[in-house]
Coordinates of C-alpha atoms in Angstrom, one line a residue:
M1 CA 2.2 -27.6 -3.2
D2 CA -0.4 -25.5 -4.1
I3 CA 1.2 -21.8 -5.7
L4 CA -2.2 -20.3 -4.8
K5 CA -2.7 -21.0 -1.2
Y6 CA -1.5 -18.7 1.5
C7 CA 2.1 -19.9 3.4
K8 CA 4.7 -18.8 6.0
R9 CA 7.9 -18.8 3.5
E10 CA 9.7 -22.1 4.6
E11 CA 6.9 -23.9 3.1
A12 CA 6.7 -22.2 -0.3
D13 CA 7.5 -24.0 -3.5
P14 CA 11.2 -22.4 -4.7
Q15 CA 10.6 -23.0 -8.2
Y16 CA 8.4 -20.3 -8.1
M17 CA 10.1 -18.0 -6.2
W18 CA 13.1 -15.5 -7.1
D19 CA 16.6 -16.2 -6.0
L20 CA 18.6 -13.4 -5.3
S21 CA 21.6 -15.0 -5.8
A22 CA 22.8 -13.3 -9.3
L23 CA 23.0 -10.7 -6.5
Y24 CA 25.3 -12.3 -4.1
K25 CA 25.2 -16.0 -3.7
T26 CA 26.5 -15.7 -0.2
E27 CA 25.9 -14.2 2.7
E28 CA 29.2 -13.7 2.9
E29 CA 30.1 -12.2 0.0
F30 CA 27.4 -9.6 0.6
E31 CA 28.6 -8.7 4.0
K32 CA 32.2 -8.7 2.1
A33 CA 30.9 -6.3 -0.5
V34 CA 29.3 -3.7 1.8
H35 CA 33.0 -3.6 3.8
T36 CA 34.5 -3.1 0.5
I37 CA 31.9 -0.2 -0.5
D38 CA 32.8 1.3 2.8
L39 CA 36.5 1.5 1.9
M40 CA 35.5 2.8 -1.5
A41 CA 34.0 5.8 0.3
D42 CA 36.9 6.3 2.2
D43 CA 39.1 6.6 -0.4
F44 CA 36.9 8.7 -2.4
K45 CA 37.1 10.9 -0.2
K46 CA 40.5 11.1 0.8
N47 CA 41.5 11.2 -2.6
Y48 CA 38.6 13.9 -4.5
E49 CA 37.7 16.2 -1.4
N50 CA 39.2 19.7 -1.7
K51 CA 40.8 18.2 -5.1
L52 CA 38.5 18.8 -7.8
K53 CA 40.4 21.5 -9.7
S54 CA 41.2 19.9 -13.3
A55 CA 38.8 18.1 -15.6
D56 CA 41.5 15.1 -15.4
I57 CA 41.0 14.7 -12.1
I58 CA 37.0 15.1 -12.1
K59 CA 36.4 12.7 -15.0
N60 CA 38.3 10.1 -12.2
A61 CA 35.9 10.9 -9.9
M62 CA 32.9 10.4 -12.1
D63 CA 34.1 7.1 -12.7
D64 CA 34.6 6.0 -9.0
Y65 CA 31.8 7.8 -8.5
R66 CA 29.7 5.6 -10.3
D67 CA 31.4 2.6 -10.1
I68 CA 30.3 2.9 -5.4
V69 CA 26.8 4.2 -6.4
A70 CA 26.4 1.4 -8.3
N71 CA 27.3 -1.3 -5.5
I72 CA 25.2 0.7 -3.1
D73 CA 22.4 -0.1 -5.4
R74 CA 23.4 -3.6 -5.5
I75 CA 24.1 -3.9 -1.8
A76 CA 20.2 -2.0 -1.1
H77 CA 18.6 -4.1 -3.5
Y78 CA 19.9 -6.9 -2.1
A79 CA 18.7 -6.2 1.6
S80 CA 15.0 -4.9 0.4
L81 CA 14.0 -7.6 -1.8
D82 CA 15.0 -10.2 1.2
V83 CA 11.9 -8.3 3.4
E84 CA 9.9 -7.6 0.3
A85 CA 9.1 -11.0 0.1
D86 CA 8.5 -11.8 3.3
G87 CA 8.6 -8.9 6.4
H88 CA 8.2 -11.5 9.1
N89 CA 12.1 -13.0 8.9
E90 CA 13.9 -11.5 12.1
K91 CA 16.8 -11.9 10.1
S92 CA 16.2 -9.8 7.3
Q93 CA 15.0 -6.9 9.1
K94 CA 17.4 -6.7 11.0
R95 CA 20.4 -6.9 7.8
A96 CA 18.5 -4.0 5.9
M97 CA 18.5 -2.1 8.8
T98 CA 22.3 -2.4 9.3
T99 CA 22.7 -1.8 5.6
F100 CA 20.5 0.8 5.0
T101 CA 22.4 2.8 8.3
K102 CA 26.0 1.8 6.6
I103 CA 23.9 3.1 3.2
A104 CA 23.6 6.1 5.0
D105 CA 27.4 6.3 6.4
I106 CA 28.8 5.6 3.1
E107 CA 26.5 8.4 1.5
N108 CA 27.6 11.0 4.3
K109 CA 31.3 10.7 3.2
M110 CA 30.7 11.3 -0.5
S111 CA 28.4 14.0 -0.1
F112 CA 30.8 16.5 -0.2
F113 CA 31.0 16.1 -4.3
E114 CA 28.1 17.7 -5.4
T115 CA 28.8 20.8 -3.6
E116 CA 32.6 20.8 -4.5
L117 CA 31.5 20.5 -8.3
V118 CA 29.0 22.7 -8.9
Q119 CA 31.7 25.6 -7.7
V120 CA 34.0 24.0 -10.3
D121 CA 34.5 26.9 -13.0
E122 CA 32.2 26.4 -17.1
Q123 CA 35.3 25.7 -18.8
T124 CA 36.1 23.1 -16.8
L125 CA 33.1 21.4 -16.7
E126 CA 32.7 21.7 -20.4
E127 CA 35.6 19.5 -20.5
V128 CA 34.0 16.6 -17.8
K129 CA 31.1 17.3 -20.0
N130 CA 33.2 15.5 -23.4
D131 CA 33.1 12.0 -22.1
T132 CA 29.2 11.7 -22.7
N133 CA 29.2 9.4 -19.5
N134 CA 29.3 12.6 -17.7
T135 CA 27.3 15.1 -20.1
R136 CA 24.0 14.4 -18.4
Y137 CA 25.0 14.1 -14.9
I138 CA 26.5 17.5 -15.5
D139 CA 23.9 19.4 -16.6
D140 CA 21.2 18.2 -14.6
L141 CA 24.3 19.4 -11.8
L142 CA 24.1 23.0 -13.0
K143 CA 20.0 23.1 -13.0
K144 CA 19.9 22.3 -9.9
K145 CA 23.0 24.8 -8.5
E146 CA 21.1 27.6 -7.1
H147 CA 19.7 24.6 -5.0
I148 CA 22.3 23.2 -3.6
L149 CA 23.7 24.6 0.1
S150 CA 27.1 24.6 1.4
K151 CA 29.1 21.0 1.6
E152 CA 28.6 21.4 6.1
V153 CA 24.8 21.9 5.1
E154 CA 24.3 19.1 2.7
N155 CA 26.8 17.2 5.1
V156 CA 23.8 17.9 7.7
I157 CA 21.4 16.6 5.9
S158 CA 22.9 13.6 4.8
K159 CA 23.7 12.5 8.0
F160 CA 19.9 12.9 8.2
S161 CA 19.0 10.6 5.0
Q162 CA 18.3 7.4 7.0
T163 CA 15.6 9.3 9.3
F164 CA 14.2 11.2 6.4
S165 CA 13.5 8.0 4.5
S166 CA 12.4 5.7 7.7
F167 CA 8.8 7.4 7.6
Y168 CA 8.2 4.6 4.6
E169 CA 9.8 2.1 6.5
I170 CA 7.2 2.9 9.5
Y171 CA 4.7 2.5 7.3
N172 CA 5.3 -0.5 5.9
T173 CA 6.2 -2.2 9.4
T174 CA 2.7 -1.2 10.8
K175 CA 1.2 -2.1 7.4
I176 CA 2.7 -5.7 7.3
H177 CA 3.6 -6.8 10.3
D178 CA 0.8 -4.5 13.4
I179 CA -1.7 -4.7 11.4
T180 CA -3.5 -7.7 11.6
F181 CA -6.9 -8.7 10.5
P182 CA -9.7 -11.4 12.0
D183 CA -11.4 -14.3 10.3
F184 CA -15.1 -13.1 9.1
E185 CA -18.1 -15.9 7.9
V186 CA -20.4 -15.2 5.0
N187 CA -23.6 -17.4 4.9
G188 CA -21.7 -19.6 7.3
K189 CA -18.4 -20.2 5.5
K190 CA -15.9 -18.4 7.6
Y191 CA -12.6 -16.8 5.5
E192 CA -9.4 -15.5 6.9
M193 CA -8.0 -12.0 6.1
T194 CA -5.1 -10.3 5.0
Y195 CA -3.8 -7.0 2.9
N196 CA -3.2 -9.0 -0.2
L197 CA -6.4 -11.5 0.0
F198 CA -8.6 -8.9 0.0
E199 CA -6.3 -6.8 -2.7
G200 CA -6.4 -9.4 -4.8
V201 CA -9.4 -11.5 -3.9
Y202 CA -12.3 -10.7 -2.1
D203 CA -12.5 -6.4 -3.4
N204 CA -13.8 -8.0 -6.7
D205 CA -15.2 -11.4 -5.9
P206 CA -18.6 -11.6 -7.7
D207 CA -20.3 -12.4 -4.4
T208 CA -21.8 -9.5 -3.0
D209 CA -22.2 -10.4 0.2
L210 CA -18.7 -11.4 0.7
R211 CA -18.2 -8.5 -1.3
R212 CA -19.1 -5.9 0.7
K213 CA -18.6 -7.6 3.9
S214 CA -15.0 -8.2 3.5
Y215 CA -14.7 -4.3 2.8
E216 CA -16.3 -4.3 6.2
V217 CA -14.0 -6.0 8.1
F218 CA -11.0 -5.0 6.4
Y219 CA -11.6 -1.0 6.9
N220 CA -12.9 -1.8 10.4
E221 CA -9.1 -3.1 11.2
L222 CA -7.9 -0.1 9.4
A223 CA -9.5 2.6 11.0
K224 CA -8.0 1.2 14.5
Y225 CA -4.6 2.7 13.0
K226 CA -5.9 5.8 11.0
N227 CA -4.0 8.3 13.8
T228 CA -0.4 6.7 14.1
T229 CA -1.0 6.4 10.2
A230 CA -1.7 9.9 9.5
M231 CA 1.5 10.9 11.8
I232 CA 3.6 9.3 10.6
Y233 CA 2.9 10.9 7.2
L234 CA 2.3 14.2 8.3
S235 CA 6.1 13.5 9.8
H236 CA 7.2 12.2 6.2
C237 CA 5.9 15.6 4.9
Q238 CA 7.1 18.3 7.1
A239 CA 10.2 16.7 6.2
E240 CA 10.2 17.5 3.0
K241 CA 8.2 20.7 3.4
A242 CA 11.1 21.7 5.4
E243 CA 13.7 20.7 3.0
S244 CA 12.2 22.6 0.4
E245 CA 12.5 25.5 1.9
L246 CA 16.2 25.0 2.9
R247 CA 16.6 25.1 -0.8
G248 CA 14.4 27.3 -1.7
Y249 CA 11.9 26.3 -2.9
D250 CA 7.8 28.1 -2.3
S251 CA 6.5 25.2 -3.0
V252 CA 6.8 21.5 -2.0
I253 CA 5.6 20.6 -5.0
D254 CA 7.5 22.3 -6.6
F255 CA 10.7 20.7 -4.5
L256 CA 9.2 16.9 -6.3
L257 CA 9.0 18.0 -9.5
D258 CA 12.6 19.4 -10.0
R259 CA 13.2 15.9 -9.1
Q260 CA 11.7 14.2 -11.9
N261 CA 12.4 17.0 -14.2
I262 CA 8.8 18.7 -14.9
S263 CA 7.5 21.2 -15.0
R264 CA 3.9 22.3 -12.7
E265 CA 2.6 23.0 -15.6
L266 CA 2.2 19.2 -17.2
Y267 CA 1.6 18.6 -13.1
D268 CA -1.9 20.2 -13.0
R269 CA -2.9 20.2 -16.3
Q270 CA -2.3 15.6 -15.8
L271 CA -5.1 16.0 -13.0
D272 CA -7.2 18.7 -13.8
V273 CA -8.1 17.4 -17.2
I274 CA -9.0 13.7 -16.2
M275 CA -10.8 15.6 -13.3
Q276 CA -12.3 17.1 -15.8
E277 CA -13.4 14.7 -18.7
L278 CA -12.8 11.5 -17.1
P279 CA -15.5 11.3 -14.7
K280 CA -18.8 11.2 -17.7
H281 CA -17.4 8.3 -18.6
M282 CA -16.3 6.5 -15.7
R283 CA -19.8 7.0 -13.8
K284 CA -21.1 5.5 -17.0
Y285 CA -19.7 2.4 -16.4
A286 CA -20.4 2.5 -13.0
Q287 CA -23.9 1.7 -14.3
I288 CA -23.1 -1.1 -16.4
I289 CA -21.7 -2.9 -13.3
K290 CA -25.3 -1.9 -11.5
K291 CA -27.3 -3.6 -14.2
E292 CA -24.1 -6.3 -14.3
Y293 CA -25.1 -7.7 -10.8
D294 CA -28.0 -6.4 -10.4
L295 CA -27.7 -3.9 -7.7
D296 CA -29.9 -1.4 -6.4
K297 CA -27.0 0.6 -5.9
V298 CA -23.2 1.7 -6.9
T299 CA -21.1 1.7 -4.2
F300 CA -17.8 2.1 -3.6
M301 CA -17.1 -1.6 -2.7
D302 CA -18.5 -2.5 -6.3
L303 CA -16.3 -0.6 -8.3
K304 CA -13.0 -3.3 -8.5
L305 CA -15.9 -6.0 -10.5
D306 CA -15.3 -7.9 -13.5
V307 CA -18.0 -7.4 -16.7
E308 CA -18.7 -10.8 -18.4
N309 CA -17.5 -12.4 -14.3
S310 CA -18.6 -15.6 -15.5
F311 CA -15.8 -15.6 -18.7
S312 CA -13.5 -15.2 -16.3
K313 CA -10.5 -17.8 -16.9
N314 CA -7.7 -19.9 -14.6
I315 CA -4.5 -19.6 -15.9
S316 CA -1.9 -21.3 -14.3
V317 CA 2.1 -19.6 -14.3
E318 CA 3.7 -21.7 -16.8
D319 CA 0.4 -20.3 -19.4
A320 CA 0.7 -17.2 -18.4
R321 CA 4.8 -17.0 -19.5
N322 CA 3.6 -18.1 -23.3
L323 CA 0.6 -15.8 -23.2
V324 CA 2.9 -12.8 -22.4
K325 CA 5.6 -14.3 -24.9
D326 CA 3.2 -14.5 -27.6
G327 CA 1.4 -11.1 -27.2
L328 CA 4.7 -9.0 -26.6
S329 CA 6.6 -11.0 -29.4
I330 CA 5.4 -7.9 -32.0
L331 CA 8.3 -6.4 -29.7
G332 CA 11.2 -8.9 -31.0
E333 CA 13.6 -11.5 -30.3
D334 CA 15.6 -9.3 -28.0
Y335 CA 12.7 -8.2 -25.9
S336 CA 11.6 -12.8 -25.8
K337 CA 15.0 -13.6 -24.9
M338 CA 14.6 -11.5 -21.6
L339 CA 11.1 -12.6 -20.9
D340 CA 12.3 -16.4 -20.8
R341 CA 15.5 -15.2 -19.5
A342 CA 12.8 -13.8 -16.6
F343 CA 10.6 -17.3 -15.9
D344 CA 14.5 -19.7 -16.7
E345 CA 16.2 -17.9 -14.0
K346 CA 13.4 -17.1 -11.2
W347 CA 13.6 -13.2 -11.9
I348 CA 9.8 -13.1 -10.2
D349 CA 8.4 -14.1 -6.8
F350 CA 5.0 -15.5 -7.8
V351 CA 4.1 -17.2 -4.4
N352 CA 1.3 -16.0 -1.9
T353 CA 3.2 -16.3 1.7
F354 CA 2.6 -14.4 4.7
G355 CA 4.8 -11.1 5.5
K356 CA 5.4 -11.1 1.9
S357 CA 4.4 -7.3 0.3
T358 CA 1.1 -6.0 -1.7
G359 CA 0.7 -6.0 -4.9
A360 CA 3.1 -6.2 -7.2
F361 CA 6.5 -4.2 -8.6
C362 CA 9.4 -4.4 -10.0
A363 CA 13.4 -3.5 -9.3
S364 CA 15.8 -2.9 -11.0
P365 CA 19.3 -3.5 -9.5
F366 CA 21.9 -2.5 -11.9
L367 CA 24.4 -4.6 -11.4
A368 CA 22.3 -7.6 -12.1
H369 CA 18.8 -8.1 -14.0
P370 CA 15.1 -7.2 -12.7
Y371 CA 13.4 -8.5 -10.1
V372 CA 9.2 -9.1 -10.1
L373 CA 7.4 -8.7 -6.8
I374 CA 3.6 -10.5 -7.4
S375 CA 1.1 -12.8 -5.6
W376 CA -0.7 -14.7 -7.9
T377 CA -4.0 -15.5 -8.2
G378 CA -4.8 -17.7 -10.7
K379 CA -7.0 -15.5 -13.0
L380 CA -6.1 -14.6 -15.8
T381 CA -5.7 -11.8 -15.7
E382 CA -2.3 -12.1 -13.5
A383 CA -0.6 -12.4 -17.5
I384 CA -1.7 -8.9 -18.2
V385 CA -0.3 -7.9 -14.4
L386 CA 2.6 -9.7 -15.4
S387 CA 3.7 -7.8 -18.8
H388 CA 3.1 -4.6 -16.5
E389 CA 6.3 -5.6 -14.6
L390 CA 7.7 -6.8 -17.0
G391 CA 7.4 -4.1 -19.6
H392 CA 9.5 -2.2 -16.3
A393 CA 11.9 -5.1 -16.2
G394 CA 11.9 -4.2 -19.7
Q395 CA 12.7 -0.8 -19.8
S396 CA 15.6 -0.7 -17.4
Y397 CA 17.4 -4.5 -19.0
I398 CA 17.5 -2.0 -22.2
S399 CA 18.3 1.2 -21.0
Q400 CA 21.6 -0.4 -18.3
K401 CA 22.7 -1.7 -21.6
T402 CA 23.5 1.7 -22.6
Q403 CA 23.4 4.4 -20.2
N404 CA 25.6 3.4 -17.6
V405 CA 24.0 3.7 -13.6
L406 CA 23.8 7.5 -13.6
D407 CA 22.2 7.5 -16.8
N408 CA 19.9 4.7 -16.4
D409 CA 16.3 5.7 -14.8
P410 CA 14.4 8.0 -16.5
S411 CA 12.0 10.7 -14.9
M412 CA 9.0 8.9 -12.3
Y413 CA 6.8 11.0 -14.6
F414 CA 7.8 8.5 -17.5
V415 CA 8.7 5.5 -15.7
E416 CA 4.5 4.2 -16.0
S417 CA 4.8 3.9 -19.9
P418 CA 6.7 0.8 -20.8
S419 CA 4.8 -1.4 -17.8
T420 CA 1.5 -0.4 -19.5
T421 CA 2.4 0.2 -23.3
N422 CA 2.4 -3.9 -22.5
E423 CA -0.4 -3.9 -20.5
L424 CA -2.6 -2.2 -23.5
I425 CA -0.3 -4.2 -26.3
M426 CA -1.8 -7.2 -24.2
S427 CA -5.0 -6.7 -23.8
R428 CA -4.8 -5.5 -27.8
Y429 CA -3.5 -9.1 -28.6
L430 CA -6.3 -11.1 -27.0
L431 CA -8.6 -9.0 -28.1
E432 CA -8.0 -10.0 -31.2
K433 CA -7.7 -14.0 -30.7
A434 CA -11.3 -12.9 -29.0
T435 CA -14.0 -15.5 -31.0
T436 CA -17.3 -14.3 -29.5
D437 CA -19.0 -10.6 -28.2
Q438 CA -18.9 -12.0 -24.5
E439 CA -15.0 -12.5 -24.6
R440 CA -14.5 -9.1 -26.3
R441 CA -16.4 -7.4 -24.1
Y442 CA -14.9 -9.4 -21.2
L443 CA -11.8 -8.4 -22.1
S444 CA -12.4 -4.7 -23.1
G445 CA -14.3 -4.6 -19.8
Q446 CA -10.3 -6.0 -18.4
I447 CA -9.2 -3.3 -20.1
I448 CA -11.2 -0.5 -18.4
S449 CA -11.2 -2.1 -14.9
R450 CA -8.0 -3.2 -14.6
T451 CA -5.3 -1.1 -16.6
Y452 CA -7.3 2.5 -16.9
F453 CA -9.1 2.2 -13.7
H454 CA -6.0 1.2 -11.9
N455 CA -4.0 3.8 -13.3
F456 CA -6.4 6.6 -14.6
V457 CA -8.8 6.6 -11.5
T458 CA -7.0 4.9 -9.0
H459 CA -4.1 6.3 -8.8
F460 CA -5.3 9.9 -10.2
I461 CA -7.4 10.2 -7.5
E462 CA -4.9 9.7 -5.3
G463 CA -2.2 11.9 -6.9
Y464 CA -5.3 14.4 -6.8
Y465 CA -6.3 14.1 -2.7
Q466 CA -2.4 14.3 -2.4
R467 CA -2.3 17.7 -4.0
E468 CA -4.6 19.0 -1.7
V469 CA -2.4 17.4 1.0
Y470 CA 1.0 19.1 0.0
K471 CA -1.5 22.7 -0.4
L472 CA -2.0 22.4 3.1
I473 CA 1.6 21.6 3.8
D474 CA 3.2 24.8 1.8
K475 CA 0.0 26.7 3.9
K476 CA 1.5 25.5 7.4
E477 CA -1.0 23.5 8.5
G478 CA -0.7 20.5 9.7
F479 CA -3.5 17.5 9.5
T480 CA -4.7 14.9 11.2
A481 CA -6.5 11.7 10.5
D482 CA -10.1 13.3 9.8
D483 CA -8.4 15.7 7.5
L484 CA -7.3 13.5 5.2
S485 CA -10.3 11.2 5.2
R486 CA -12.4 13.9 4.6
I487 CA -10.3 15.1 2.0
F488 CA -10.3 11.9 0.2
K489 CA -13.8 11.3 0.7
E490 CA -14.2 14.5 -1.6
T491 CA -12.2 13.9 -4.0
L492 CA -13.6 10.6 -4.5
Q493 CA -17.3 12.4 -4.4
K494 CA -16.6 14.5 -7.0
F495 CA -15.0 11.8 -9.5
W496 CA -17.7 9.8 -8.7
G497 CA -20.8 12.3 -8.3
E498 CA -24.0 11.4 -7.3
D499 CA -23.8 7.7 -9.8
V500 CA -21.7 6.4 -6.8
E501 CA -22.6 5.8 -2.9
I502 CA -19.3 6.3 -1.2
N503 CA -19.8 4.1 1.7
E504 CA -19.0 4.2 5.1
G505 CA -15.3 3.3 5.2
S506 CA -13.8 3.9 1.8
E507 CA -12.8 7.2 2.8
L508 CA -9.9 5.1 5.1
T509 CA -8.7 4.4 1.3
W510 CA -5.2 7.0 1.5
M511 CA -3.9 4.4 4.2
R512 CA -3.2 1.6 2.3
Q513 CA -0.7 3.3 -0.9
P514 CA 3.0 3.4 0.2
H515 CA 3.9 5.3 -2.6
Y516 CA 3.2 8.9 -0.4
Y517 CA 5.9 8.2 0.6
M518 CA 7.8 8.1 -2.6
G519 CA 7.4 12.1 -4.0
L520 CA 4.8 12.9 -6.3
Y521 CA 4.1 9.3 -7.2
P522 CA 1.2 8.3 -7.9
Y523 CA -0.2 11.1 -10.9
T524 CA 2.6 9.3 -12.7
Y525 CA 0.4 6.4 -13.4
S526 CA -1.5 8.2 -15.3
A527 CA 1.1 10.9 -16.9
G528 CA 3.1 7.0 -18.2
L529 CA -0.6 5.8 -19.1
T530 CA -0.7 8.6 -22.1
I531 CA 2.4 7.7 -23.3
G532 CA 1.5 4.1 -23.3
T533 CA -1.7 4.2 -25.0
Q534 CA -0.9 6.0 -27.7
V535 CA 2.7 4.3 -28.2
S536 CA 1.1 0.8 -27.8
K537 CA -1.8 1.7 -30.8
M538 CA 1.0 2.5 -33.2
I539 CA 2.9 -0.6 -32.3
V540 CA -0.4 -2.5 -33.4
E541 CA -0.6 -0.7 -36.1
E542 CA 2.1 0.0 -37.7
G543 CA 4.6 -2.7 -36.1
K544 CA 8.1 -3.1 -36.2
P545 CA 8.9 0.5 -36.6
A546 CA 6.3 1.9 -34.4
A547 CA 8.2 -0.7 -32.2
D548 CA 12.1 -0.4 -33.0
R549 CA 11.3 3.4 -32.4
W550 CA 10.3 2.4 -28.5
L551 CA 12.8 -0.2 -28.0
K552 CA 15.0 3.2 -28.8
A553 CA 13.3 5.2 -26.9
L554 CA 13.7 2.5 -23.8
A555 CA 17.5 2.8 -23.6
L556 CA 17.6 7.0 -23.4
G557 CA 17.4 6.1 -19.9
S558 CA 17.5 9.6 -18.2
T559 CA 19.5 11.1 -20.9
E560 CA 16.4 13.3 -22.0
D561 CA 13.4 14.1 -20.0
S562 CA 10.6 12.8 -20.3
V563 CA 9.2 14.9 -23.2
G564 CA 11.9 14.0 -25.2
I565 CA 11.8 10.4 -24.8
A566 CA 8.2 10.7 -25.4
K567 CA 8.8 12.7 -28.9
A568 CA 11.5 9.9 -29.5
A569 CA 8.4 7.3 -29.2
G570 CA 6.3 9.8 -31.4
V571 CA 3.7 11.0 -28.9
D572 CA 4.2 15.0 -28.0
I573 CA 3.4 15.6 -24.5
T574 CA 4.1 19.5 -24.2
T575 CA 0.0 19.3 -25.6
D576 CA -2.9 17.5 -24.0
K577 CA -3.6 15.5 -27.3
P578 CA -2.4 12.9 -25.5
L579 CA -4.5 13.0 -22.8
K580 CA -7.1 13.9 -24.5
D581 CA -7.2 11.2 -27.3
T582 CA -6.6 8.7 -24.4
I583 CA -9.8 9.4 -22.4
E584 CA -11.7 9.7 -25.6
Y585 CA -10.2 6.0 -25.8
I586 CA -11.4 5.4 -23.0
G587 CA -14.8 6.6 -23.8
K588 CA -14.6 4.5 -27.0
V589 CA -14.1 1.0 -24.6
I590 CA -16.9 1.9 -22.6
D591 CA -18.9 2.5 -25.5
D592 CA -17.5 -1.3 -27.1
I593 CA -18.6 -3.0 -23.2
E594 CA -22.4 -2.0 -24.1
K595 CA -22.3 -2.6 -28.3
Y596 CA -21.3 -6.5 -27.5
D597 CA -24.0 -6.4 -24.6
K598 CA -26.5 -6.8 -27.6

């Protein structure tokens, strides 16, 4: 069976589909687990509400709380991953809706816990913190004490949690189910169009007629849904603003950054330094693309093109497995064993099926193992994408061995560091193996067009745009689809200047990104890659000492903030030096692309 062929889920090759039985073997086992967790929450409320009077009672409550949270995480992943794999499956959709309604109810029963815990006297909490499993949680709770509301208000907010989180689900439903694209014709040949085909195949196809026509068809259809999508996003932002005000924040941005345990200074610096110093390098890269493809002008539709496209190779899943293992072997034997498990135990979903979520991601349920979703295109670059997602898997796999469920996830600011570190280790490995200047030029081009374009351009522009949107929200101003398109287009123009034509439709790119429903996520890609660039360089140059340092840093989970984890890996992000060094490295790679062309 052809893994590259789009088909219904039931027609796809099971060999290349993930296996969710590590979560629950049967539907009955899953339903029993949901019922059991509900009973556990009832017992938790009965045993601990208004009874957190001593360190021993609180320690017992913390143990039970962690147990419930871990099991909630497991049922949530089982319900959601099935929908991510096949959003057209009505049974999976109903299961997910029922499950998340039940989870909201369970969490509401437990909403008293933080409110009561933060009122306990300091001496008792210090005793609770003597158990290291509780230390980070209690410390973080006390930091946000002033923003925790009365038990009654927290209970009401908890009641609305499913409503607040529904905006992402509505967006995703519109994107996956309601938006369909017509087939299109180029030079007498018909092509089908889907989100995954556009983002994975057409947007960087070397055939200019095909590529530009696909953009036209894609964005023309997308435009029909712009007002609905804008209203969903506005409602989401207004809900965030309302909660931020209830909790005493002057700015929704500060409210969202507090969740990441990151200062406004680091956030603004990431966006402002990149906008100031990166465009000159990327504009130079755009001109390389123009020359490479003999274009009369460079448009937004041309920016995803590869350098030395004729060198591009196809690769099977099996060959990609070997390549990723070899490339990441510098991370040690245990890491290699984890990679083997990922393939042997079917952690990864490769197939191209209708209704499958776009892009690629890694999910990390606490009581099982990570899962990776990717739509395999057969290109060599997929091995690098795979190494990226397995970087996320490696972080959770390592931290879950040493941290409890409340301490295993690092701050969002750091979360893209393990993935991008893997990408760059792989890219450097492939460069070392290269035997010709053409191959070196192609691989250098991939470093820019994939790793850095994705994280330091695409997601950076989204992050810069997102900050402007939240400024409107902070001023109590609403926005329309046209407002969002204007802000996005202005951001593109500020970055690309006169070197790239921002063609009609490009301004609707804000519609394509689900990360806007996940807080201040987009800017963290460049933040994570800043750390990843420095760490990968140290690992390649120093070898085992740097790799060991990195693995120990990954094991920290959330017991350290992003500054602390980066420091443990040997990177000081309290200054702008790592960021400026990374931008300088981007410029060097672009210079290499020119050098290898001679």
